[in-house]
Structures are given as structure tokens and as C-alpha cells.
Amino acid sequence: MPRITRFSVFQVDLPLHEGSYKWSGGKSVEVFDSTIVRVETDEGVTGHGEVCPLGPFYLPSYAGGVRAGLAELAPHLIGAEATHLDVLHQRMERSLKGHPYVKSGIDIACWDILGQVSGRPVCDLLGGRYGDDFVLYRAISQDDPETMASRVAGYRAEGYRRFQLKVGGDPDVDIERIRAVAAVIEPGDRLIADANTGWVQHEAARVVRAVGDVDVYIEQPCLSYDECLAIRRRTSHPFVLDESIDGLNILLRGHAEGAMDVVNIKISKFGGLTPARQARDLCASLGIGMTIEDSWGGDITTAAIAHLAHSTPTELLFTATDFNSYVTVSTAEGAPQRNNGRLAASTQPGLGITPRTDILGDAVLVID
Ligand code: MG
């Protein structure tokens, strides 16, 4: 029964191969600020997790908040049994109400420990492996319509067949963006227009009507669940909810009201693999498709995504993300690497990763 003896927190900058990532409302990030959590135990087993918000203006989370939250929360967890994940979550909730993204890195690290202690990959412990690998999407950073369309060929050459356009800007330009990319889509490809809450309801209504003849999924058109539901009810497009779905209550309401065909399960949005698995299993039972990913991250986040995605029924896993191919810095050896637009979870015990200590540098926070 490994008990937690120490937390070490590391900060890593993750620049992007493409220089910047742009999405709705003029938001963009050039260098992601990621936090890696090391959890040590009295049995010598050590686990790692990662939390990387999509800047401070996407979800109610920010990079400095991860570390401030860990400074507040971690002292309450010294001595806790690392592999009793549900008990640990209760203890975390009693120590710090809410702030799921703060808890996510600890939870992922403890799954890493559970896997190592039991000699099994996390994927096995989350339910088992479906098939040899699973499908990824590529996000296409917001740009002018022609540039976005021109990126598809390069991503397809890398094996991607699912393309998620960052829209949620000027609705007239967004209509052009969707049409320009749709014109270069090939049979078997999937096109997703993700507005990331960027349209108000009357704009969203115009866009979905204007692209009514296009085979495109519409993702989170508006800020609120109710606005999205109103749009959902007046379009025939397959519909994805992301930012609005951050827990089981709203997921159940969305199912009851027929609000979506697919939900986006971001691990840190739910508070770690433990609550994300709960949402995943509920979606699987209800027949709701899933995109499985996180807000952002590097090798450790990508490993965690891979274990959750690979243990998700293939027919319901709409797509997932390999964030480590977007960033220029590798923080861990053994992380899964994209192969022909697909990814597989490690078969090694735990997450199957070994952090690069030279990249992590000195801990910015130690709690013991
Ligand atoms: Mg999204």
C-alpha cells in the first residue's frame, strides 16, 4: 500500500512547431505553460502527471493556478494511499473544493503509480485495449480560409483523416473557412468546425444554415449549454459539445435533451483520469461518441490521453489528440508517438513514460 510521501512540481515551457495556435475570439498561444507533478511514495514507486491549460482564457483554469492550487492541496494528501483513487478524490474534494484541473495531475500520477504497482499499463486498468491503435484528429489553427484549406494536404500526408477547424470568429469568414476546407476533403475524411464558444446564438444560426449542405460536425458553437441546445435543435449537422460538458450532471442533462451526438472529454476539465473514466463509461453506456483529449500538454498528457482513449470502445471513440506532436519539447521518454494519424497506449506498466529530468529542471515546489 504505497503512501504518498512527497510532491515535486515542475514547470516546462512548450513552444509550438507552427509558432502559434489561434482559435475563437482572437485568442492565441505561442508557448504553453505546462505543470508536471511527481508523486513519490514510501515504497519507492513514483508517478507523474501533467496539467497544461489552453492559456488563461479558455476554461476556468490557468497555469499559475495549477501550481497555486497544488501548494494549497498537496499538504493535505501526504500519507494518503496513492492507489485508492476514489478515496483520494474524496480527500482532495474535502481539502480543496472544486478546481478540478488542479487535481488532474495528482490523479494521473497516482494512476501511473497504480499501474506500476500492479505491473499493468493504465489502459488495462481502465478497462482494456480496443484494437491495435485509435484515430487522431488534427486541429487547424484559425487563419484565412485559403491558408486553412492549404494545411489539409500536409496533415493528410502525416496520416490524419479528421480535421478540426478553429472557427468561432467572424461568421461570414467562418462560412468561407468551412467551405474552403470542405472543398479539399476526401472520402473517408471527417470535418469538424469547432467554434469554441465563439458565436452568439444568432450568428451560429446563420452559419449552420449557410453550411447546411456540407458534411461537417459542429462543435460548441456558443458559450452556454442553452444557446448550444437552441442551435442543435435547428440544425441537422452532427453536434459536439465540449466546453459546456464538465461533469456528469450536465452530461446526463445533455443526453436527456438530445443536446449532442459527441462530447469532448478533456481529462483536466473533469479533474483527472478517475472522473474522466466515469464520464467515458457513462457515454459508452448511452451510445454517445467521444473526443478524448485534454486542454493541452506534452508527452505525459499525451500518454494519459492514449490510455483513456485506447480503453474506449472503438465505435464510440470519435477521435483523440496527440499533443506531443504539436510541441517542440519532449518531456518524457516512452510517450506514444503518432503513426499514420493514429496512436497506441504504451504496453509498459503505468503510463509507460520516464520524464526527462534535464528538461524538467529543478522543482518549483516541493511538498513533503
Ligand atoms: Mg473543442
mmCIF file of C-alpha atoms and ligand atoms in Angstrom:
data_model
loop_
_atom_site.group_PDB
_atom_site.id
_atom_site.type_symbol
_atom_site.label_atom_id
_atom_site.label_comp_id
_atom_site.label_asym_id
_atom_site.label_seq_id
_atom_site.Cartn_x
_atom_site.Cartn_y
_atom_site.Cartn_z
ATOM 1 C CA MET A 1 0.000 0.000 0.000
ATOM 2 C CA PRO A 2 2.188 2.852 -1.221
ATOM 3 C CA ARG A 3 1.522 6.050 0.681
ATOM 4 C CA ILE A 4 2.294 9.484 -0.663
ATOM 5 C CA THR A 5 5.432 10.994 0.869
ATOM 6 C CA ARG A 6 6.328 13.885 -1.408
ATOM 7 C CA PHE A 7 5.088 16.039 -4.291
ATOM 8 C CA SER A 8 7.525 17.756 -6.639
ATOM 9 C CA VAL A 9 6.137 20.257 -9.115
ATOM 10 C CA PHE A 10 7.951 21.245 -12.321
ATOM 11 C CA GLN A 11 7.213 23.984 -14.843
ATOM 12 C CA VAL A 12 8.008 23.428 -18.528
ATOM 13 C CA ASP A 13 7.537 25.757 -21.493
ATOM 14 C CA LEU A 14 6.116 24.040 -24.575
ATOM 15 C CA PRO A 15 6.642 26.062 -27.792
ATOM 16 C CA LEU A 16 4.756 25.065 -30.931
ATOM 17 C CA HIS A 17 6.214 23.752 -34.188
ATOM 18 C CA GLU A 18 3.862 26.081 -36.067
ATOM 19 C CA GLY A 19 4.754 29.086 -33.908
ATOM 20 C CA SER A 20 1.280 29.789 -32.592
ATOM 21 C CA TYR A 21 -2.161 28.280 -32.096
ATOM 22 C CA LYS A 22 -5.172 30.503 -32.761
ATOM 23 C CA TRP A 23 -8.842 29.923 -32.075
ATOM 24 C CA SER A 24 -12.101 31.766 -31.468
ATOM 25 C CA GLY A 25 -12.356 35.382 -30.428
ATOM 26 C CA GLY A 26 -8.767 36.230 -31.411
ATOM 27 C CA LYS A 27 -7.322 34.024 -28.678
ATOM 28 C CA SER A 28 -3.900 32.514 -29.290
ATOM 29 C CA VAL A 29 -0.974 30.895 -27.508
ATOM 30 C CA GLU A 30 2.650 30.764 -28.652
ATOM 31 C CA VAL A 31 4.288 28.955 -25.730
ATOM 32 C CA PHE A 32 2.249 26.692 -23.480
ATOM 33 C CA ASP A 33 2.997 26.763 -19.750
ATOM 34 C CA SER A 34 2.787 23.186 -18.509
ATOM 35 C CA THR A 35 2.978 21.813 -14.969
ATOM 36 C CA ILE A 36 4.315 18.332 -14.277
ATOM 37 C CA VAL A 37 3.600 16.712 -10.913
ATOM 38 C CA ARG A 38 5.779 13.974 -9.459
ATOM 39 C CA VAL A 39 4.240 11.910 -6.668
ATOM 40 C CA GLU A 40 6.635 9.873 -4.541
ATOM 41 C CA THR A 41 5.611 7.065 -2.190
ATOM 42 C CA ASP A 42 7.061 5.241 0.802
ATOM 43 C CA GLU A 43 7.543 2.122 -1.332
ATOM 44 C CA GLY A 44 9.836 3.888 -3.783
ATOM 45 C CA VAL A 45 7.285 3.899 -6.624
ATOM 46 C CA THR A 46 6.991 7.305 -8.312
ATOM 47 C CA GLY A 47 4.272 8.557 -10.653
ATOM 48 C CA HIS A 48 3.906 11.583 -12.933
ATOM 49 C CA GLY A 49 1.030 13.685 -14.206
ATOM 50 C CA GLU A 50 0.719 16.849 -16.283
ATOM 51 C CA VAL A 51 -1.723 19.763 -16.472
ATOM 52 C CA CYS A 52 -1.496 22.360 -19.234
ATOM 53 C CA PRO A 53 -4.341 24.877 -19.617
ATOM 54 C CA LEU A 54 -5.053 26.355 -23.051
ATOM 55 C CA GLY A 55 -3.941 29.745 -21.817
ATOM 56 C CA PRO A 56 -5.823 31.570 -19.034
ATOM 57 C CA PHE A 57 -8.857 32.425 -21.205
ATOM 58 C CA TYR A 58 -10.208 29.105 -22.420
ATOM 59 C CA LEU A 59 -11.609 27.110 -19.479
ATOM 60 C CA PRO A 60 -11.715 28.457 -15.908
ATOM 61 C CA SER A 61 -8.092 27.424 -15.371
ATOM 62 C CA TYR A 62 -4.649 28.970 -15.762
ATOM 63 C CA ALA A 63 -1.080 27.734 -15.499
ATOM 64 C CA GLY A 64 -0.212 29.657 -12.347
ATOM 65 C CA GLY A 65 -3.440 28.385 -10.827
ATOM 66 C CA VAL A 66 -2.314 24.777 -11.242
ATOM 67 C CA ARG A 67 0.740 25.476 -9.122
ATOM 68 C CA ALA A 68 -1.033 27.699 -6.600
ATOM 69 C CA GLY A 69 -3.689 25.008 -6.235
ATOM 70 C CA LEU A 70 -1.102 22.295 -5.722
ATOM 71 C CA ALA A 71 0.573 24.368 -2.986
ATOM 72 C CA GLU A 72 -2.818 24.564 -1.257
ATOM 73 C CA LEU A 73 -3.954 20.982 -1.836
ATOM 74 C CA ALA A 74 -0.880 18.752 -1.707
ATOM 75 C CA PRO A 75 -0.057 19.151 2.019
ATOM 76 C CA HIS A 76 -3.437 17.547 2.802
ATOM 77 C CA LEU A 77 -2.524 14.446 0.817
ATOM 78 C CA ILE A 78 0.762 13.467 2.461
ATOM 79 C CA GLY A 79 0.278 9.967 3.873
ATOM 80 C CA ALA A 80 -2.673 9.170 1.602
ATOM 81 C CA GLU A 81 -2.834 5.777 -0.104
ATOM 82 C CA ALA A 82 -1.785 6.578 -3.672
ATOM 83 C CA THR A 83 -3.554 3.679 -5.371
ATOM 84 C CA HIS A 84 -7.001 4.136 -3.797
ATOM 85 C CA LEU A 85 -8.082 6.627 -6.408
ATOM 86 C CA ASP A 86 -11.694 7.158 -5.354
ATOM 87 C CA VAL A 87 -10.730 7.618 -1.715
ATOM 88 C CA LEU A 88 -8.011 10.026 -2.806
ATOM 89 C CA HIS A 89 -10.559 12.048 -4.801
ATOM 90 C CA GLN A 90 -12.827 12.319 -1.783
ATOM 91 C CA ARG A 91 -9.872 13.534 0.266
ATOM 92 C CA MET A 92 -8.935 16.042 -2.434
ATOM 93 C CA GLU A 93 -12.501 17.371 -2.620
ATOM 94 C CA ARG A 94 -12.661 17.737 1.164
ATOM 95 C CA SER A 95 -9.340 19.617 1.148
ATOM 96 C CA LEU A 96 -9.993 21.903 -1.834
ATOM 97 C CA LYS A 97 -13.493 22.318 -3.202
ATOM 98 C CA GLY A 98 -13.736 22.385 -6.961
ATOM 99 C CA HIS A 99 -10.720 23.352 -9.063
ATOM 100 C CA PRO A 100 -10.777 20.032 -10.951
ATOM 101 C CA TYR A 101 -7.808 20.949 -13.120
ATOM 102 C CA VAL A 102 -5.588 21.299 -10.044
ATOM 103 C CA LYS A 103 -6.411 17.715 -9.065
ATOM 104 C CA SER A 104 -5.887 16.235 -12.524
ATOM 105 C CA GLY A 105 -2.084 15.991 -12.382
ATOM 106 C CA ILE A 106 -2.155 14.274 -8.995
ATOM 107 C CA ASP A 107 -4.785 11.827 -10.199
ATOM 108 C CA ILE A 108 -2.838 10.960 -13.358
ATOM 109 C CA ALA A 109 0.354 10.455 -11.311
ATOM 110 C CA CYS A 110 -1.479 8.097 -8.963
ATOM 111 C CA TRP A 111 -2.811 6.056 -11.903
ATOM 112 C CA ASP A 112 0.825 5.849 -13.037
ATOM 113 C CA ILE A 113 1.701 4.507 -9.578
ATOM 114 C CA LEU A 114 -1.235 2.059 -9.581
ATOM 115 C CA GLY A 115 -0.096 0.694 -12.939
ATOM 116 C CA GLN A 116 3.482 0.269 -11.815
ATOM 117 C CA VAL A 117 2.476 -1.410 -8.550
ATOM 118 C CA SER A 118 0.179 -3.829 -10.372
ATOM 119 C CA GLY A 119 2.541 -4.368 -13.307
ATOM 120 C CA ARG A 120 -0.104 -3.352 -15.849
ATOM 121 C CA PRO A 121 -0.446 -0.440 -18.270
ATOM 122 C CA VAL A 122 -3.039 2.135 -17.175
ATOM 123 C CA CYS A 123 -5.031 1.248 -20.306
ATOM 124 C CA ASP A 124 -5.613 -2.268 -18.929
ATOM 125 C CA LEU A 125 -6.752 -0.888 -15.585
ATOM 126 C CA LEU A 126 -9.181 1.484 -17.317
ATOM 127 C CA GLY A 127 -10.972 -1.449 -18.923
ATOM 128 C CA GLY A 128 -8.709 -2.972 -21.544
ATOM 129 C CA ARG A 129 -7.406 -2.221 -25.001
ATOM 130 C CA TYR A 130 -9.739 -1.940 -28.028
ATOM 131 C CA GLY A 131 -7.828 -2.818 -31.196
ATOM 132 C CA ASP A 132 -4.231 -2.063 -32.097
ATOM 133 C CA ASP A 133 -4.492 1.730 -32.092
ATOM 134 C CA PHE A 134 -7.008 4.582 -32.330
ATOM 135 C CA VAL A 135 -7.781 7.548 -34.541
ATOM 136 C CA LEU A 136 -6.481 11.100 -34.047
ATOM 137 C CA TYR A 137 -7.660 14.463 -35.309
ATOM 138 C CA ARG A 138 -5.590 17.445 -36.310
ATOM 139 C CA ALA A 139 -6.605 20.912 -35.176
ATOM 140 C CA ILE A 140 -6.233 23.537 -37.881
ATOM 141 C CA SER A 141 -5.304 26.833 -36.275
ATOM 142 C CA GLN A 142 -7.563 29.743 -37.214
ATOM 143 C CA ASP A 143 -6.355 31.601 -40.279
ATOM 144 C CA ASP A 144 -7.776 32.868 -43.539
ATOM 145 C CA PRO A 145 -9.877 30.283 -45.424
ATOM 146 C CA GLU A 146 -7.304 29.538 -48.131
ATOM 147 C CA THR A 147 -4.481 29.010 -45.641
ATOM 148 C CA MET A 148 -6.601 26.670 -43.551
ATOM 149 C CA ALA A 149 -7.573 24.662 -46.625
ATOM 150 C CA SER A 150 -3.940 24.509 -47.735
ATOM 151 C CA ARG A 151 -2.933 22.869 -44.455
ATOM 152 C CA VAL A 152 -5.115 19.808 -45.017
ATOM 153 C CA ALA A 153 -2.831 18.166 -47.584
ATOM 154 C CA GLY A 154 0.180 18.328 -45.271
ATOM 155 C CA TYR A 155 -1.726 16.914 -42.324
ATOM 156 C CA ARG A 156 -3.205 14.181 -44.501
ATOM 157 C CA ALA A 157 0.357 13.299 -45.590
ATOM 158 C CA GLU A 158 1.062 12.790 -41.874
ATOM 159 C CA GLY A 159 -1.836 10.331 -41.773
ATOM 160 C CA TYR A 160 -4.589 12.481 -40.289
ATOM 161 C CA ARG A 161 -8.055 11.996 -41.711
ATOM 162 C CA ARG A 162 -10.020 14.045 -39.192
ATOM 163 C CA PHE A 163 -9.643 17.783 -39.350
ATOM 164 C CA GLN A 164 -10.917 20.178 -36.731
ATOM 165 C CA LEU A 165 -11.188 23.741 -37.962
ATOM 166 C CA LYS A 166 -10.834 26.518 -35.465
ATOM 167 C CA VAL A 167 -13.742 28.827 -36.293
ATOM 168 C CA GLY A 168 -15.784 30.960 -33.892
ATOM 169 C CA GLY A 169 -14.647 34.206 -35.475
ATOM 170 C CA ASP A 170 -16.493 36.450 -37.922
ATOM 171 C CA PRO A 171 -19.393 34.240 -39.036
ATOM 172 C CA ASP A 172 -19.098 35.249 -42.691
ATOM 173 C CA VAL A 173 -15.417 34.335 -42.742
ATOM 174 C CA ASP A 174 -16.182 31.150 -40.828
ATOM 175 C CA ILE A 175 -18.656 30.117 -43.518
ATOM 176 C CA GLU A 176 -15.860 30.628 -46.052
ATOM 177 C CA ARG A 177 -13.440 28.677 -43.856
ATOM 178 C CA ILE A 178 -15.785 25.690 -43.641
ATOM 179 C CA ARG A 179 -16.496 25.764 -47.383
ATOM 180 C CA ALA A 180 -12.826 26.170 -48.345
ATOM 181 C CA VAL A 181 -11.734 23.194 -46.254
ATOM 182 C CA ALA A 182 -14.737 21.088 -47.253
ATOM 183 C CA ALA A 183 -13.667 21.560 -50.875
ATOM 184 C CA VAL A 184 -10.407 19.677 -50.232
ATOM 185 C CA ILE A 185 -11.842 16.937 -48.023
ATOM 186 C CA GLU A 186 -11.617 13.417 -49.459
ATOM 187 C CA PRO A 187 -13.903 10.411 -48.972
ATOM 188 C CA GLY A 188 -13.303 8.933 -45.535
ATOM 189 C CA ASP A 189 -12.182 12.235 -44.030
ATOM 190 C CA ARG A 190 -14.174 13.880 -41.251
ATOM 191 C CA LEU A 191 -14.530 17.622 -40.903
ATOM 192 C CA ILE A 192 -15.301 19.348 -37.606
ATOM 193 C CA ALA A 193 -15.946 23.080 -37.226
ATOM 194 C CA ASP A 194 -15.123 23.954 -33.615
ATOM 195 C CA ALA A 195 -16.314 27.425 -32.670
ATOM 196 C CA ASN A 196 -15.005 27.084 -29.090
ATOM 197 C CA THR A 197 -17.994 29.117 -27.761
ATOM 198 C CA GLY A 198 -17.169 31.960 -30.164
ATOM 199 C CA TRP A 199 -20.523 32.663 -31.827
ATOM 200 C CA VAL A 200 -23.550 34.275 -30.261
ATOM 201 C CA GLN A 201 -26.729 32.412 -30.999
ATOM 202 C CA HIS A 202 -27.980 34.414 -33.987
ATOM 203 C CA GLU A 203 -24.557 34.168 -35.647
ATOM 204 C CA ALA A 204 -24.399 30.437 -35.053
ATOM 205 C CA ALA A 205 -27.846 30.088 -36.595
ATOM 206 C CA ARG A 206 -26.622 31.846 -39.749
ATOM 207 C CA VAL A 207 -23.511 29.673 -40.011
ATOM 208 C CA VAL A 208 -25.240 26.310 -39.632
ATOM 209 C CA ARG A 209 -27.867 27.328 -42.202
ATOM 210 C CA ALA A 210 -25.227 28.591 -44.650
ATOM 211 C CA VAL A 211 -23.270 25.316 -44.500
ATOM 212 C CA GLY A 212 -26.364 23.120 -44.394
ATOM 213 C CA ASP A 213 -25.205 21.192 -47.478
ATOM 214 C CA VAL A 214 -21.714 20.494 -46.077
ATOM 215 C CA ASP A 215 -20.808 17.240 -44.309
ATOM 216 C CA VAL A 216 -19.409 18.865 -41.171
ATOM 217 C CA TYR A 217 -19.698 18.338 -37.428
ATOM 218 C CA ILE A 218 -20.498 21.496 -35.436
ATOM 219 C CA GLU A 219 -18.655 21.761 -32.094
ATOM 220 C CA GLN A 220 -19.622 24.065 -29.193
ATOM 221 C CA PRO A 221 -20.974 26.958 -31.272
ATOM 222 C CA CYS A 222 -21.917 29.193 -28.321
ATOM 223 C CA LEU A 223 -20.863 29.909 -24.757
ATOM 224 C CA SER A 224 -23.736 28.404 -22.819
ATOM 225 C CA TYR A 225 -25.298 24.975 -22.921
ATOM 226 C CA ASP A 226 -28.739 26.506 -23.583
ATOM 227 C CA GLU A 227 -27.550 28.524 -26.576
ATOM 228 C CA CYS A 228 -25.861 25.423 -27.989
ATOM 229 C CA LEU A 229 -29.047 23.414 -27.451
ATOM 230 C CA ALA A 230 -31.065 26.019 -29.354
ATOM 231 C CA ILE A 231 -28.671 25.722 -32.306
ATOM 232 C CA ARG A 232 -28.637 21.956 -32.055
ATOM 233 C CA ARG A 233 -32.435 21.950 -32.430
ATOM 234 C CA ARG A 234 -32.352 23.863 -35.697
ATOM 235 C CA THR A 235 -29.557 22.007 -37.499
ATOM 236 C CA SER A 236 -29.152 18.514 -38.881
ATOM 237 C CA HIS A 237 -25.358 18.549 -38.514
ATOM 238 C CA PRO A 238 -23.774 16.049 -36.132
ATOM 239 C CA PHE A 239 -23.197 18.021 -32.965
ATOM 240 C CA VAL A 240 -20.333 18.040 -30.443
ATOM 241 C CA LEU A 241 -20.396 19.649 -27.010
ATOM 242 C CA ASP A 242 -17.107 20.426 -25.299
ATOM 243 C CA GLU A 243 -16.694 23.436 -23.006
ATOM 244 C CA SER A 244 -20.256 23.089 -21.624
ATOM 245 C CA ILE A 245 -19.752 19.486 -20.563
ATOM 246 C CA ASP A 246 -17.608 19.465 -17.432
ATOM 247 C CA GLY A 247 -19.332 16.906 -15.219
ATOM 248 C CA LEU A 248 -21.869 14.117 -15.020
ATOM 249 C CA ASN A 249 -24.903 16.310 -14.242
ATOM 250 C CA ILE A 250 -24.674 18.315 -17.438
ATOM 251 C CA LEU A 251 -23.721 15.198 -19.372
ATOM 252 C CA LEU A 252 -26.909 13.473 -18.197
ATOM 253 C CA ARG A 253 -28.980 16.548 -18.960
ATOM 254 C CA GLY A 254 -27.428 16.739 -22.416
ATOM 255 C CA HIS A 255 -28.304 13.115 -23.037
ATOM 256 C CA ALA A 256 -31.874 13.563 -21.793
ATOM 257 C CA GLU A 257 -32.385 16.613 -24.011
ATOM 258 C CA GLY A 258 -30.654 15.131 -27.056
ATOM 259 C CA ALA A 259 -28.208 18.019 -26.998
ATOM 260 C CA MET A 260 -25.273 16.286 -28.664
ATOM 261 C CA ASP A 261 -24.027 13.272 -30.581
ATOM 262 C CA VAL A 262 -20.453 13.531 -29.318
ATOM 263 C CA VAL A 263 -18.893 15.014 -26.195
ATOM 264 C CA ASN A 264 -15.346 16.178 -25.743
ATOM 265 C CA ILE A 265 -13.819 14.679 -22.602
ATOM 266 C CA LYS A 266 -10.771 16.669 -21.592
ATOM 267 C CA ILE A 267 -9.021 14.935 -18.698
ATOM 268 C CA SER A 268 -8.222 18.060 -16.659
ATOM 269 C CA LYS A 269 -11.676 19.574 -17.284
ATOM 270 C CA PHE A 270 -13.147 16.642 -15.360
ATOM 271 C CA GLY A 271 -10.367 16.501 -12.739
ATOM 272 C CA GLY A 272 -8.198 13.579 -13.822
ATOM 273 C CA LEU A 273 -8.474 10.104 -15.268
ATOM 274 C CA THR A 274 -10.755 8.912 -12.454
ATOM 275 C CA PRO A 275 -13.682 11.285 -13.174
ATOM 276 C CA ALA A 276 -12.921 11.277 -16.917
ATOM 277 C CA ARG A 277 -13.232 7.491 -16.905
ATOM 278 C CA GLN A 278 -16.596 7.812 -15.157
ATOM 279 C CA ALA A 279 -17.796 10.179 -17.898
ATOM 280 C CA ARG A 280 -16.308 7.920 -20.568
ATOM 281 C CA ASP A 281 -18.084 4.851 -19.212
ATOM 282 C CA LEU A 282 -21.379 6.719 -18.977
ATOM 283 C CA CYS A 283 -21.051 7.920 -22.573
ATOM 284 C CA ALA A 284 -20.191 4.390 -23.689
ATOM 285 C CA SER A 285 -23.319 3.043 -21.990
ATOM 286 C CA LEU A 286 -25.508 5.758 -23.504
ATOM 287 C CA GLY A 287 -24.048 5.472 -27.010
ATOM 288 C CA ILE A 288 -22.589 8.966 -27.040
ATOM 289 C CA GLY A 289 -19.472 9.446 -29.178
ATOM 290 C CA MET A 290 -16.360 10.882 -27.578
ATOM 291 C CA THR A 291 -13.369 13.001 -28.359
ATOM 292 C CA ILE A 292 -10.806 12.148 -25.687
ATOM 293 C CA GLU A 293 -8.063 14.663 -25.029
ATOM 294 C CA ASP A 294 -7.062 17.468 -22.663
ATOM 295 C CA SER A 295 -6.838 21.240 -22.864
ATOM 296 C CA TRP A 296 -3.189 20.959 -23.957
ATOM 297 C CA GLY A 297 0.014 19.267 -22.855
ATOM 298 C CA GLY A 298 3.122 17.375 -23.884
ATOM 299 C CA ASP A 299 4.349 13.798 -23.578
ATOM 300 C CA ILE A 300 2.784 12.962 -20.210
ATOM 301 C CA THR A 301 -0.635 14.370 -21.113
ATOM 302 C CA THR A 302 -0.463 12.529 -24.433
ATOM 303 C CA ALA A 303 0.340 9.280 -22.606
ATOM 304 C CA ALA A 304 -2.641 9.763 -20.277
ATOM 305 C CA ILE A 305 -4.929 10.510 -23.236
ATOM 306 C CA ALA A 306 -3.669 7.392 -25.004
ATOM 307 C CA HIS A 307 -4.512 5.124 -22.063
ATOM 308 C CA LEU A 308 -8.044 6.535 -21.722
ATOM 309 C CA ALA A 309 -8.702 6.622 -25.471
ATOM 310 C CA HIS A 310 -7.344 3.149 -26.150
ATOM 311 C CA SER A 311 -9.623 1.702 -23.463
ATOM 312 C CA THR A 312 -12.682 3.329 -25.061
ATOM 313 C CA PRO A 313 -14.891 1.286 -27.443
ATOM 314 C CA THR A 314 -13.632 1.970 -30.949
ATOM 315 C CA GLU A 315 -17.017 2.752 -32.471
ATOM 316 C CA LEU A 316 -17.661 5.452 -29.874
ATOM 317 C CA LEU A 317 -14.199 6.993 -29.896
ATOM 318 C CA PHE A 318 -14.807 9.745 -32.436
ATOM 319 C CA THR A 319 -11.243 10.979 -32.140
ATOM 320 C CA ALA A 320 -8.362 11.891 -29.807
ATOM 321 C CA THR A 321 -5.334 14.184 -29.759
ATOM 322 C CA ASP A 322 -1.558 13.681 -29.852
ATOM 323 C CA PHE A 323 -0.481 16.969 -28.300
ATOM 324 C CA ASN A 324 3.152 15.889 -28.145
ATOM 325 C CA SER A 325 3.408 16.182 -31.930
ATOM 326 C CA TYR A 326 2.361 19.864 -31.805
ATOM 327 C CA VAL A 327 5.108 20.985 -29.410
ATOM 328 C CA THR A 328 8.876 21.203 -29.837
ATOM 329 C CA VAL A 329 9.886 19.942 -26.385
ATOM 330 C CA SER A 330 9.797 16.308 -25.273
ATOM 331 C CA THR A 331 9.366 15.963 -21.523
ATOM 332 C CA ALA A 332 9.387 12.157 -21.242
ATOM 333 C CA GLU A 333 10.779 9.051 -22.896
ATOM 334 C CA GLY A 334 8.362 6.286 -23.793
ATOM 335 C CA ALA A 335 5.453 8.588 -24.667
ATOM 336 C CA PRO A 336 3.255 7.335 -27.530
ATOM 337 C CA GLN A 337 4.147 8.684 -30.958
ATOM 338 C CA ARG A 338 1.724 9.217 -33.827
ATOM 339 C CA ASN A 339 1.909 6.648 -36.603
ATOM 340 C CA ASN A 340 -0.104 7.332 -39.775
ATOM 341 C CA GLY A 341 -2.595 9.526 -37.943
ATOM 342 C CA ARG A 342 -3.123 7.005 -35.191
ATOM 343 C CA LEU A 343 -1.828 6.411 -31.682
ATOM 344 C CA ALA A 344 -1.495 3.483 -29.261
ATOM 345 C CA ALA A 345 -1.123 3.381 -25.491
ATOM 346 C CA SER A 346 2.123 2.060 -24.071
ATOM 347 C CA THR A 347 2.196 -1.617 -23.059
ATOM 348 C CA GLN A 348 4.584 -0.841 -20.185
ATOM 349 C CA PRO A 349 3.342 -0.699 -16.580
ATOM 350 C CA GLY A 350 1.735 2.574 -15.505
ATOM 351 C CA LEU A 351 1.753 5.395 -18.044
ATOM 352 C CA GLY A 352 4.876 3.861 -19.587
ATOM 353 C CA ILE A 353 6.826 7.112 -19.514
ATOM 354 C CA THR A 354 10.095 8.232 -17.961
ATOM 355 C CA PRO A 355 10.385 12.007 -17.521
ATOM 356 C CA ARG A 356 13.484 13.722 -18.892
ATOM 357 C CA THR A 357 14.928 15.219 -15.713
ATOM 358 C CA ASP A 358 17.163 17.585 -17.696
ATOM 359 C CA ILE A 359 14.074 19.105 -19.335
ATOM 360 C CA LEU A 360 12.079 19.274 -16.099
ATOM 361 C CA GLY A 361 14.910 21.076 -14.299
ATOM 362 C CA ASP A 362 14.617 21.900 -10.611
ATOM 363 C CA ALA A 363 11.243 21.602 -8.921
ATOM 364 C CA VAL A 364 9.456 24.923 -8.476
ATOM 365 C CA LEU A 365 7.573 23.488 -5.496
ATOM 366 C CA VAL A 366 8.255 20.557 -3.156
ATOM 367 C CA ILE A 367 5.751 19.411 -0.570
ATOM 368 C CA ASP A 368 6.627 16.672 1.894
HETATM 369 MG MG MG B 1 -13.481 21.660 -28.707
#
